Amino acid sequence: MRLARLWMLAAWLGFAAPALAQTTPMPPSSAPQQQATQPGQNGGPLQVEITGGVGAPTPIAIPDMPTTAVANTPAGTTDVLGRKLAGVITDDLRNSGLFSPVAANRLRPITVPEVTAPAFDYWSTTGAQVLVEGYIRANGDGSLTVGCYLYDVYAKTELTRQGFVVPPADWRRAGHKCADMVYTRLTGEGPYFDSRVVYVSETGPKAHRIKRLAVMDQDGANHRFLTNGQSIVLTPSFAPNRQSIVYMSYIGQRPAIYIYDLGSGRQRLLVQSSHMTFAPHFSPDGRWVLFSMSIAGNTDIYRVSASGGTPQRLTNTPGINTGGSYSPDGSRIVFESDRSGVQQIYVMNADGSGQHRISFGSGRFATPVWSPKGDLIAFTHIGSTFQIGVMRPDGSGEKLLTDGWQDEGPTWSPNGRVIMFFRTTQGGSGRSDLWSVDKTGVNERRIPTPLDGSDPSWGPLRP
Amino acid sequence: MDRSEKTGLGVAIVGHVVLFGLLSASLLWRRPPTFSHPPMDVTLSTEAAMEAAAPVVTQHPAQSQAPEQGPPEESAEAKPAPLTKVEPQPIAPQPKPAPAPKPAEVAKPQPPKKQPAEKPKPQAAPAKAKGEEKDAKKPKERGSLLGPDFLKGITAEKSTSQAQAPRASKIGPQDIANIAGLIKRQVQPCYDLGALKGTSAMSIVTIINLKFRPDGSVSSATLVGQTGVDGSNQQYRQQIFDLSRRAVLRCSPLKGLPAELYQGGWQNIDFTFRPSDFG
């Protein structure tokens, strides 16, 4: 898999607007500007204060990408790919909930020279505030080059640009990378579109459910099954290196933890134990796997080297301690415990010391997951229904984000902005689907999967 | 049901009827509630002028109680600045405007020689919002009803109002405030926080200096500074600047600003963008 960045020019070009000649770069933030002057009276500038703006999705225009010369590739001709690329970028940005792409009938075709000299006056009539233009070119060695440019329509400036060289089979990834560039520059968040999700694909009647591991791009494309469904699989979790997946399987009727290697397609048992082991999670550096082991009705959290070996116990209290998840720096672990009588969320140091409870709201709290940004912990809140929520690592700022009948199993996007989870419908059918929601609680939407889905785990960003 | 029950039931019914009657009657002696504080008038000015906007008085002004010395002043009417959409509506008995000043010029009213307590100040008629104006009774909003002979000023009909609110008041040297308010109302709708709404970026306050051309378009935009930046929102600084600047660019050229106040006025503006009301 080859994806090389050709060039990446200054992300901060937004200041060199022709219309805005005299501008300066951002000064250090530590310069508080106290207004000493009376508004506009002693020669100082007039003072105008604007407060509390709206938060509508940003209108964005993404015309089809022209090609330098129409050429055949294994993925199709370059002119068709140029149209599809614009479609991938459009879908990514729309699905984020933060952008409102201009309708296709208001877009007009552009030429290759126009990509670097956009018709700002035209695009401002479409209502777009920002504009994405790009081109596609077939290279002599069989690869594709995709150029991607982002413009501010009103400031009439280029905000950033990137170029990608991909094998034709990976053309969608070029689209995701372009969308990530746009998203990152405009939102200030990290990228996440070029990532994959592993989950449990389910089919069949409730009593005889066939559960298979499946992996797909975050937008549902390039879907494939990893296991054949002969054994039930649960709670997969992506490794930070994206090459392996740790999960629990009922091979031989006893649940145990396995590691699946995406490259070779092989799986191996991680923990040799006569006891039940479950709820595995990789550490951020990929060297450790946290898991739970149940011994004589008492469940504790252990860690084991990702290459196997002797597990080390981290909790040692009566009752159930499970669902461990590392903070992004690997120094702390969030987990759930019923030591107080009901399931609550606790945080401890990576060596098991300093255990303390952080959730004190009504109801029960389960399956905590630390955001890759470190600022929030997502969890399943169990009250009259199951809901997804977030709180800060100190337990403050608790907020429920979803309102389904049974929403559970949160997992974070690589940038810590979006949470994916699974929703089970009310009633006996027990059908479940994958959903995602923005961490601010907006943009709840279903992720398309060929069959039912549960237990999603969002993998890291691809390089 | 035996006899005693019937008697009891009868007594109960009669008793309830009497009680109902008594309670109803007691309400007759109650005075209707009165407002101890008169409602406040709020003016939404849509224009900037050299002269302060007069508040749109929704109450009928009270008639003057005291005789007045001298004739009412004829005051010049402030001229609407060019490019405004609001049509000044003629108000029948208003003091006659002075000969129309040139467009883009705003005539200064002459300061009244005397300031009797009840005398209304010269009004800048065009400063009124269209919609509200309809509600106000024009004939009552005129200047003083009193002439040299105050008896002539008394109308046949009785004043219907007890309002003591002033009919118009100068907001002091408020040209600047008027322009600032007008500019704020033009830019505010374009202040779209987009993806940053609800993030920690909401505590970043951004000050941008913008220079304007006489036609109201932006000639330059310079970041003056940002406050409220910390480790949690450092990543949003560029984005919050971009969208703040975009707010002005999208909602410019600015309209309806008096040309006299360009130099040393709206030519050079520091915009403070405060994403959150709590920021």
XYZ file of C-alpha atoms in Angstrom:
742
model
C 0.000 0.000 0.000
C 1.736 3.119 -1.151
C 0.556 6.578 -0.473
C 3.191 9.225 -0.733
C 2.624 12.873 -0.205
C 4.197 14.747 -3.059
C 4.073 18.159 -1.687
C 2.395 19.960 1.066
C 2.571 23.683 0.935
C 2.005 26.074 3.730
C -1.211 25.503 5.487
C -1.299 29.069 6.601
C -1.487 30.815 3.272
C -4.781 32.375 4.173
C -3.145 35.630 5.071
C -1.812 36.589 1.694
C -5.056 37.673 0.148
C -4.807 39.985 -2.819
C -7.839 41.798 -1.498
C -6.361 41.969 1.947
C -2.956 43.303 1.330
C -1.656 44.249 4.711
C -2.018 41.357 7.021
C 0.165 39.853 9.662
C 0.590 36.340 10.931
C -0.892 35.320 14.235
C 0.955 36.903 17.132
C 1.529 34.933 20.296
C -1.672 34.323 22.146
C -0.255 35.671 25.348
C -0.895 39.251 24.346
C -4.133 40.204 25.991
C -5.637 43.161 24.227
C -7.221 45.444 26.689
C -9.087 48.256 25.053
C -7.612 51.338 26.612
C -8.921 53.707 23.990
C -12.359 55.157 23.995
C -14.213 53.896 20.989
C -13.150 55.839 18.003
C -12.793 59.091 19.837
C -9.178 59.904 20.333
C -8.012 58.670 16.996
C -8.095 54.978 17.867
C -10.063 52.557 15.747
C -13.800 52.377 16.110
C -14.725 49.467 18.370
C -17.362 46.970 17.289
C -18.146 43.828 19.218
C -19.705 40.758 17.636
C -20.886 38.021 19.981
C -22.403 34.554 20.003
C -22.511 33.460 16.378
C -24.569 30.641 14.921
C -23.103 27.187 14.298
C -24.472 26.157 10.938
C -22.619 23.638 8.750
C -20.184 25.500 6.512
C -21.337 25.707 2.880
C -18.627 24.199 0.682
C -18.367 23.738 -3.074
C -16.633 20.617 -4.407
C -16.772 20.495 -8.211
C -15.707 17.375 -10.112
C -11.969 17.054 -10.476
C -10.790 17.523 -14.061
C -8.074 15.318 -15.524
C -5.027 16.500 -17.414
C -5.619 13.795 -20.022
C -8.220 11.044 -20.065
C -6.433 7.741 -19.474
C -7.461 4.190 -18.692
C -6.530 2.758 -15.328
C -7.494 -0.506 -13.619
C -9.976 1.515 -11.537
C -11.567 3.210 -14.564
C -10.813 6.187 -16.739
C -9.380 9.244 -15.062
C -12.287 11.504 -15.985
C -14.736 9.145 -14.291
C -12.431 8.835 -11.283
C -12.272 12.619 -11.057
C -16.034 12.723 -10.641
C -15.996 9.876 -8.113
C -13.239 11.555 -6.121
C -15.342 14.682 -5.740
C -18.136 12.370 -4.576
C -15.976 10.733 -1.899
C -14.833 14.133 -0.614
C -18.383 15.463 -0.662
C -19.726 12.468 1.269
C -16.955 12.576 3.870
C -17.455 16.254 4.593
C -21.230 16.029 4.606
C -21.191 12.994 6.895
C -19.055 14.867 9.405
C -22.095 17.062 9.952
C -19.912 20.146 9.918
C -20.202 20.967 6.227
C -23.023 21.564 3.821
C -21.865 20.750 0.270
C -23.370 22.888 -2.465
C -25.936 20.897 -4.476
C -24.571 19.203 -7.574
C -26.794 21.228 -9.917
C -25.203 24.448 -8.684
C -21.677 23.230 -9.390
C -20.117 23.762 -12.770
C -17.339 21.830 -14.481
C -13.879 23.271 -14.081
C -10.751 23.011 -16.187
C -7.298 21.997 -15.005
C -5.835 25.549 -15.189
C -8.803 26.779 -13.156
C -7.744 24.550 -10.263
C -4.988 26.975 -9.365
C -6.938 30.094 -10.371
C -10.516 29.629 -9.191
C -13.389 31.851 -10.293
C -14.148 33.177 -6.819
C -16.858 35.514 -8.044
C -18.776 32.622 -9.526
C -18.410 30.408 -6.472
C -19.576 33.113 -4.119
C -22.895 33.121 -6.002
C -23.404 29.465 -5.077
C -23.430 30.353 -1.395
C -20.193 28.466 -0.795
C -17.843 29.953 1.777
C -15.027 27.587 0.954
C -14.089 25.780 -2.226
C -12.273 22.501 -2.902
C -10.754 22.040 -6.334
C -8.402 19.369 -7.543
C -7.239 17.378 -10.518
C -6.327 13.774 -11.311
C -3.516 12.588 -13.555
C -2.421 9.126 -14.608
C 1.342 8.721 -14.229
C 3.589 6.740 -16.511
C 4.297 4.127 -13.833
C 0.614 3.239 -13.485
C -0.005 5.303 -10.370
C -2.377 8.231 -10.019
C -1.619 11.744 -8.836
C -4.429 13.627 -7.156
C -3.997 17.323 -6.394
C -6.227 18.912 -3.799
C -6.636 22.660 -3.156
C -8.686 24.489 -0.585
C -9.777 28.111 -1.054
C -11.559 30.720 1.018
C -14.157 32.100 -1.383
C -14.624 35.451 0.382
C -11.023 36.133 1.290
C -10.124 34.877 -2.225
C -7.125 33.044 -0.912
C -5.723 29.559 -1.015
C -5.866 28.047 2.446
C -3.869 24.876 1.833
C -3.021 22.280 -0.801
C -1.737 18.723 -0.921
C -0.925 16.140 -3.555
C -1.175 12.371 -3.304
C 0.250 9.567 -5.407
C -1.734 6.353 -5.095
C -2.085 3.042 -6.888
C -5.346 3.096 -8.877
C -6.930 0.600 -6.476
C -6.478 3.096 -3.656
C -8.139 6.017 -5.406
C -10.731 6.325 -2.643
C -7.966 6.881 -0.120
C -6.785 9.889 -2.116
C -10.306 11.265 -1.764
C -10.314 10.601 1.977
C -6.904 12.248 2.336
C -8.122 15.305 0.441
C -11.241 15.455 2.637
C -9.040 15.097 5.711
C -6.905 18.012 4.540
C -9.993 20.197 4.106
C -11.515 19.076 7.398
C -8.321 19.624 9.361
C -7.677 23.065 7.949
C -11.228 24.296 8.486
C -12.131 22.708 11.812
C -8.829 22.636 13.664
C -9.491 18.981 14.486
C -7.238 16.115 13.483
C -7.995 14.039 10.388
C -10.099 10.856 10.495
C -11.620 10.066 7.099
C -8.771 7.816 5.966
C -9.333 5.182 8.627
C -10.959 1.783 8.974
C -13.410 0.195 11.365
C -13.532 -3.400 12.575
C -16.819 -4.667 13.926
C -18.937 -7.777 14.455
C -21.220 -8.493 11.524
C -24.364 -10.333 12.614
C -26.983 -12.284 10.736
C -29.529 -15.020 11.391
C -32.207 -15.556 14.056
C -31.564 -14.351 17.579
C -31.075 -17.850 18.984
C -28.575 -18.829 16.297
C -26.817 -15.624 15.505
C -23.840 -15.888 13.185
C -21.211 -13.371 14.232
C -18.243 -12.634 12.036
C -15.406 -10.176 12.262
C -15.580 -7.650 9.440
C -13.468 -4.657 8.483
C -14.353 -1.677 6.297
C -13.417 1.922 5.576
C -15.020 4.384 7.976
C -17.571 5.277 5.292
C -18.573 1.629 4.800
C -16.662 1.077 1.562
C -14.218 -1.801 0.922
C -16.101 -4.090 3.267
C -14.731 -7.582 3.902
C -15.249 -10.424 6.357
C -12.291 -11.689 8.374
C -13.765 -14.782 10.029
C -16.182 -17.356 8.665
C -18.703 -17.303 11.507
C -18.131 -20.836 12.802
C -17.234 -19.388 16.197
C -18.877 -16.441 17.847
C -16.645 -13.353 18.029
C -17.077 -10.330 20.271
C -15.476 -6.999 21.197
C -12.762 -6.605 18.559
C -10.238 -3.817 19.055
C -7.801 -2.368 16.519
C -4.099 -2.372 17.280
C -2.325 0.997 17.005
C -0.226 -0.412 14.149
C -3.456 -1.189 12.219
C -2.062 -4.615 11.350
C -3.767 -6.692 13.999
C -7.029 -6.960 15.830
C -7.505 -8.337 19.316
C -10.884 -9.867 20.096
C -12.734 -12.460 22.121
C -13.943 -15.678 20.574
C -15.829 -18.766 21.735
C -13.606 -21.280 20.053
C -14.162 -24.546 21.890
C -17.043 -23.106 23.924
C -14.758 -21.208 26.274
C -14.341 -17.510 25.638
C -10.737 -16.527 25.149
C -8.717 -13.672 23.675
C -7.176 -13.968 20.240
C -5.130 -11.732 18.003
C -5.908 -11.644 14.296
C -3.194 -10.549 11.892
C -4.652 -8.634 8.956
C -1.610 -9.256 6.798
C -1.473 -13.011 7.104
C -5.112 -13.656 7.958
C -4.028 -15.872 10.876
C -5.179 -15.742 14.457
C -3.461 -16.830 17.647
C -4.522 -17.298 21.247
C -3.165 -14.483 23.396
C -3.828 -15.667 26.934
C -3.447 -19.299 27.964
C -5.867 -19.718 30.828
C -8.459 -22.111 32.111
C -10.542 -19.095 33.152
C -12.784 -16.912 31.072
C -10.941 -13.926 29.537
C -12.625 -11.049 27.709
C -12.813 -7.260 26.975
C -9.368 -6.817 25.389
C -7.885 -3.401 24.515
C -4.460 -2.471 23.156
C -2.265 0.063 24.894
C -1.508 3.184 22.786
C 2.027 1.963 22.071
C 0.747 -1.464 21.039
C 2.984 -3.311 23.501
C 0.291 -4.353 25.959
C -3.216 -5.710 25.926
C -5.586 -4.968 28.783
C -8.186 -7.640 29.430
C -10.487 -9.003 32.106
C -10.285 -12.455 33.667
C -12.995 -14.042 35.741
C -11.855 -16.344 38.521
C -14.457 -17.896 40.834
C -16.977 -15.140 40.216
C -14.472 -12.375 40.789
C -13.384 -10.379 37.744
C -10.237 -8.280 37.630
C -8.291 -6.341 35.017
C -4.951 -7.701 33.817
C -2.414 -6.691 31.272
C -0.337 -8.954 29.122
C 2.361 -8.341 26.554
C 0.940 -8.225 23.020
C 3.297 -11.083 22.192
C 1.893 -13.225 25.011
C 3.401 -14.217 28.336
C 2.298 -14.044 31.929
C -0.541 -11.637 32.699
C -0.110 -9.073 35.448
C -3.080 -8.253 37.657
C -3.952 -4.541 38.030
C -7.118 -4.550 40.139
C -7.796 -6.620 43.225
C -11.194 -5.857 44.668
C -14.257 -8.023 45.159
C -16.857 -7.869 42.401
C -16.428 -7.105 38.738
C -13.654 -4.876 37.389
C -13.627 -4.813 33.611
C -13.566 -2.720 30.435
C -10.119 -1.179 30.823
C -9.036 1.480 28.329
C -5.740 3.396 28.306
C -5.375 7.164 28.224
C -3.624 8.283 25.010
C -0.298 8.764 26.815
C -0.567 5.302 28.341
C -0.151 6.582 31.876
C -3.672 5.895 33.132
C -6.476 3.399 32.656
C -10.219 3.996 32.827
C -12.399 1.015 33.738
C -15.737 0.048 35.180
C -16.259 -1.544 38.570
C -19.231 -2.488 40.732
C -17.227 -2.328 43.972
C -19.572 0.420 45.208
C -22.612 -1.774 44.561
C -23.438 -0.667 41.009
C -21.338 -0.243 37.880
C -19.403 3.023 37.966
C -16.381 4.436 36.143
C -12.969 4.463 37.824
C -9.542 5.725 36.826
C -6.214 4.269 37.942
C -2.559 4.623 37.061
C -1.171 2.212 34.486
C 0.394 0.087 37.235
C -2.915 -0.279 39.067
C -2.224 2.304 41.773
C -4.381 5.303 42.639
C -7.770 3.801 41.828
C -10.567 6.324 42.254
C -14.138 6.672 41.135
C -15.050 9.465 38.675
C -18.730 8.843 37.845
C -21.319 9.935 40.368
C -24.416 10.558 38.249
C -27.640 8.605 38.525
C -27.866 5.219 36.852
C -25.028 2.896 35.968
C -21.973 3.499 33.783
C -20.245 0.926 31.607
C -17.702 0.424 28.789
C -15.626 3.574 29.290
C -13.254 4.486 26.442
C -10.643 7.191 26.621
C -10.615 9.637 23.699
C -7.435 9.655 21.581
C -7.283 13.385 22.328
C -7.379 12.655 26.034
C -9.981 15.289 26.836
C -13.012 13.049 27.240
C -14.107 9.568 28.223
C -17.036 8.029 26.346
C -19.246 5.506 28.135
C -22.530 3.646 28.030
C -25.010 5.045 30.512
C -27.549 2.539 31.787
C -30.762 3.990 33.098
C -34.203 3.171 31.752
C -32.451 2.966 28.370
C -28.860 2.621 27.213
C -27.301 5.879 26.066
C -23.874 7.005 24.920
C -22.327 9.824 26.937
C -19.067 11.615 27.593
C -17.374 13.081 30.639
C -14.008 14.594 31.383
C -11.348 12.350 32.916
C -11.994 13.972 36.302
C -15.664 13.036 36.055
C -16.924 16.553 35.386
C -18.953 17.680 32.381
C -21.043 14.528 32.104
C -23.241 14.733 29.008
C -25.449 12.140 27.320
C -25.234 12.291 23.535
C -27.738 9.780 22.169
C -31.291 8.840 22.872
C -31.913 5.434 21.344
C -33.526 2.435 22.974
C -30.258 0.648 23.476
C -27.062 2.447 22.455
C -23.807 0.942 23.695
C -20.193 0.110 22.949
C -18.674 3.525 22.104
C -15.426 3.824 20.139
C -13.609 7.037 19.193
C -12.597 8.278 15.758
C -8.809 8.717 15.489
C -9.161 12.476 16.046
C -11.416 12.160 19.081
C -14.253 14.132 17.509
C -16.725 11.401 16.525
C -18.023 8.415 18.487
C -19.234 5.239 16.803
C -21.493 2.843 18.724
C -24.150 0.225 18.071
C -27.871 0.615 18.488
C -30.225 -2.291 19.128
C -33.869 -1.829 18.262
C -36.600 -2.386 20.800
C -38.415 -5.711 20.572
C -37.560 -9.326 20.056
C -35.764 -9.020 16.745
C -32.617 -7.806 18.461
C -31.423 -6.148 15.294
C -28.466 -3.868 15.762
C -26.722 -1.322 13.570
C -23.648 0.848 13.702
C -24.186 4.550 14.333
C -22.006 7.563 14.890
C -22.474 10.852 16.713
C -20.402 14.001 17.051
C -18.898 14.485 20.496
C -21.037 17.603 20.876
C -24.145 15.412 20.545
C -25.151 16.383 17.012
C -25.181 14.578 13.677
C -26.367 11.150 14.795
C -26.342 8.894 11.739
C -26.291 5.259 10.721
C -23.204 3.683 9.188
C -24.143 1.465 6.240
C -23.216 -2.203 6.683
C -24.313 -5.149 4.532
C -25.711 -7.039 7.542
C -26.401 -6.114 11.148
C -23.464 -4.721 13.091
C -22.259 -4.461 16.683
C -19.106 -3.871 18.741
C -17.378 -1.384 16.443
C -13.740 -0.446 17.016
C -12.406 2.538 15.090
C -8.871 1.988 13.879
C -6.075 4.559 13.731
C -5.549 6.964 10.868
C -3.726 5.405 7.936
C -0.408 6.999 6.993
C -81.729 7.429 50.928
C -83.612 8.221 54.104
C -84.944 11.499 55.310
C -81.922 12.585 57.294
C -79.654 11.976 54.314
C -81.890 14.068 52.073
C -81.881 16.864 54.615
C -78.112 16.703 54.901
C -77.693 16.726 51.140
C -80.031 19.702 50.828
C -78.143 21.648 53.461
C -74.841 20.886 51.724
C -76.107 22.086 48.343
C -77.552 25.290 49.779
C -74.339 25.883 51.695
C -72.199 25.528 48.539
C -74.406 27.895 46.573
C -74.134 30.491 49.314
C -70.360 30.061 49.515
C -70.017 30.436 45.756
C -72.098 33.568 45.845
C -70.030 35.061 48.638
C -66.742 34.338 46.930
C -67.983 35.788 43.652
C -69.228 38.896 45.361
C -65.921 39.394 47.115
C -64.214 39.738 43.747
C -66.390 42.733 42.911
C -64.648 44.772 45.551
C -61.199 43.880 44.339
C -59.455 46.516 42.288
C -57.890 45.338 39.079
C -54.124 44.982 39.374
C -52.145 47.940 38.203
C -48.607 48.202 36.881
C -46.390 49.917 39.314
C -43.664 50.288 36.731
C -44.558 51.533 33.279
C -43.235 49.346 30.479
C -39.931 50.443 29.080
C -39.620 51.649 25.521
C -36.972 49.983 23.429
C -35.881 51.456 20.159
C -34.361 49.414 17.405
C -32.602 51.962 15.357
C -31.790 51.023 11.804
C -29.779 54.007 10.829
C -26.922 56.054 11.869
C -27.174 59.754 11.858
C -25.358 62.684 13.273
C -28.274 63.161 15.571
C -29.215 60.587 18.106
C -32.179 58.410 17.430
C -35.348 59.247 19.195
C -36.895 56.402 21.028
C -40.092 55.201 19.477
C -42.655 56.101 22.045
C -45.356 53.555 22.268
C -47.215 55.333 25.009
C -49.162 58.456 24.378
C -47.174 61.260 25.850
C -48.831 63.210 28.548
C -49.959 66.681 27.817
C -47.880 69.470 29.135
C -48.916 70.714 32.462
C -47.100 73.980 32.591
C -47.245 77.022 30.377
C -44.322 77.454 28.127
C -42.263 80.446 27.309
C -41.884 81.266 23.686
C -42.845 79.414 20.564
C -41.782 75.893 19.966
C -38.478 75.595 18.284
C -38.427 74.561 14.754
C -35.782 71.999 14.500
C -34.039 70.675 11.531
C -34.841 67.123 10.811
C -31.984 64.798 10.561
C -31.614 63.577 7.066
C -31.417 59.890 6.476
C -28.012 58.820 5.509
C -27.718 57.586 1.961
C -28.118 53.912 1.096
C -30.575 53.167 3.856
C -33.611 51.154 3.154
C -35.826 52.711 5.744
C -38.059 55.421 4.375
C -38.634 58.246 6.726
C -42.352 58.390 7.129
C -43.893 61.790 7.258
C -45.371 62.521 10.580
C -48.206 64.920 10.155
C -47.916 67.594 12.810
C -44.220 67.374 13.324
C -42.127 70.510 13.329
C -41.195 71.253 9.793
C -37.822 70.104 8.717
C -35.345 72.666 7.715
C -34.626 72.963 4.017
C -33.381 69.621 2.925
C -29.695 69.281 3.449
C -27.587 67.672 0.837
C -27.737 63.923 0.769
C -25.014 62.336 2.785
C -25.101 65.267 5.072
C -26.824 65.327 8.328
C -28.117 68.596 9.561
C -27.476 69.473 13.133
C -30.525 70.607 14.951
C -30.199 73.873 16.684
C -30.006 73.503 20.350
C -33.189 74.767 21.922
C -32.717 78.057 23.663
C -34.700 77.004 26.626
C -35.342 73.658 28.054
C -38.733 73.521 29.686
C -39.176 70.326 31.573
C -41.722 68.780 29.300
C -40.525 70.029 26.032
C -39.623 67.304 23.660
C -36.278 67.436 22.015
C -36.049 67.725 18.290
C -36.605 64.388 16.813
C -34.622 62.616 14.253
C -37.575 61.104 12.547
C -35.864 58.693 10.190
C -34.231 56.903 13.024
C -37.407 55.075 13.740
C -37.937 51.539 12.798
C -40.694 51.161 10.299
C -42.646 48.506 12.015
C -42.854 50.099 15.382
C -43.734 53.432 13.979
C -47.094 52.213 12.861
C -48.139 51.551 16.379
C -47.329 54.943 17.681
C -49.971 57.603 17.439
C -48.400 60.287 15.369
C -50.464 63.276 16.490
C -49.441 62.772 20.071
C -45.792 62.607 19.275
C -45.485 66.108 18.030
C -43.631 68.833 19.767
C -45.132 70.904 22.463
C -48.810 71.514 22.339
C -48.316 74.886 23.912
C -47.953 78.075 22.015
C -47.368 81.549 23.416
C -50.903 81.346 24.558
C -51.011 77.946 26.100
C -54.773 77.758 26.154
C -54.744 77.502 22.420
C -52.641 74.493 22.704
C -55.166 72.514 24.596
C -56.983 70.128 22.427
C -60.618 69.443 22.745
C -60.169 65.823 23.452
C -58.781 64.639 26.679
C -55.397 63.078 26.697
C -55.671 59.355 27.015
C -52.284 58.872 28.453
C -50.572 59.246 31.762
C -47.169 58.437 30.398
C -44.325 60.420 31.818
C -41.682 58.959 29.544
C -39.755 61.502 27.531
C -40.717 61.686 23.920
C -37.234 61.855 22.631
C -33.857 62.046 24.134
C -30.435 62.637 22.811
C -28.069 59.778 23.504
C -25.298 62.214 23.905
C -22.321 62.206 21.557
C -23.510 58.917 20.232
C -22.725 59.080 16.569
C -20.034 56.556 17.180
C -22.285 54.261 19.099
C -24.856 54.512 16.353
C -22.405 53.558 13.659
C -20.977 50.780 15.769
C -24.471 49.446 16.328
C -25.295 49.663 12.659
C -22.115 47.854 11.681
C -22.675 45.216 14.337
C -26.147 44.511 13.005
C -24.775 44.096 9.489
C -21.929 41.785 10.435
C -23.583 39.740 13.155
C -25.704 37.579 10.784
C -22.550 36.492 8.970
C -20.778 35.426 12.163
C -21.043 31.714 11.536
C -19.036 29.548 13.916
C -19.563 26.444 11.789
C -17.678 23.418 13.063
C -16.266 25.310 16.012
C -19.602 25.767 17.734
C -19.622 23.801 20.953
C -15.863 23.278 21.099
C -13.342 24.819 23.449
C -12.721 27.413 20.718
C -15.756 29.236 22.070
C -13.627 30.839 24.760
C -11.240 32.466 22.284
C -11.884 36.178 21.843
C -10.434 37.495 18.582
C -9.771 41.124 17.762
C -9.293 41.964 14.100
C -8.525 45.391 12.724
C -10.244 46.061 9.429
C -9.741 49.016 7.150
C -12.615 50.008 4.911
C -12.836 51.856 1.648
C -15.341 54.712 1.322
C -17.688 52.336 -0.513
C -17.852 50.113 2.562
C -15.695 47.302 1.223
C -12.782 45.825 3.138
C -9.307 46.913 2.138
C -7.341 45.016 4.764
C -7.757 42.700 7.709
C -5.148 42.328 10.412
C -5.243 40.189 13.501
C -4.769 42.396 16.541
C -4.815 39.640 19.109
C -6.571 36.729 20.673
C -7.370 36.097 24.315
C -8.728 33.053 26.077
C -6.300 30.736 24.295
C -5.166 27.792 26.398
C -3.866 24.302 25.875
C -7.301 22.945 25.107
C -8.162 25.341 22.290
C -4.773 26.284 20.860
C -5.593 24.209 17.789
C -8.550 26.418 16.868
C -6.822 29.812 16.760
C -6.377 29.949 13.015
C -9.894 28.673 12.365
C -11.570 31.157 14.669
C -9.632 33.965 13.008
C -10.641 32.746 9.551
C -14.321 32.604 10.293
C -14.305 35.913 12.142
C -12.704 37.630 9.202
C -15.080 35.830 6.861
C -18.025 37.269 8.780
C -17.011 40.807 7.816
C -16.040 39.861 4.276
C -19.352 38.121 3.647
C -21.436 40.965 5.027
C -19.562 43.784 3.361
C -19.580 46.263 1.734
C -21.060 47.938 4.765
C -24.122 49.974 3.970
C -25.792 53.070 5.256
C -22.808 54.669 6.946
C -22.565 58.466 6.780
C -19.685 59.658 4.658
C -18.822 62.429 7.142
C -17.977 59.797 9.668
C -15.662 57.859 7.369
C -12.438 59.688 8.157
C -11.492 58.974 11.728
C -14.615 56.862 12.045
C -15.604 53.708 10.255
C -12.586 53.745 7.993
C -10.686 51.958 10.705
C -12.473 49.469 12.935
C -11.351 47.001 15.565
C -13.824 44.134 15.604
C -13.976 42.072 18.778
C -15.411 38.621 18.094
C -16.699 36.888 21.193
C -18.026 33.439 20.190
C -19.672 32.728 23.492
C -21.674 35.159 25.531
C -19.804 33.796 28.499
C -16.384 33.931 26.870
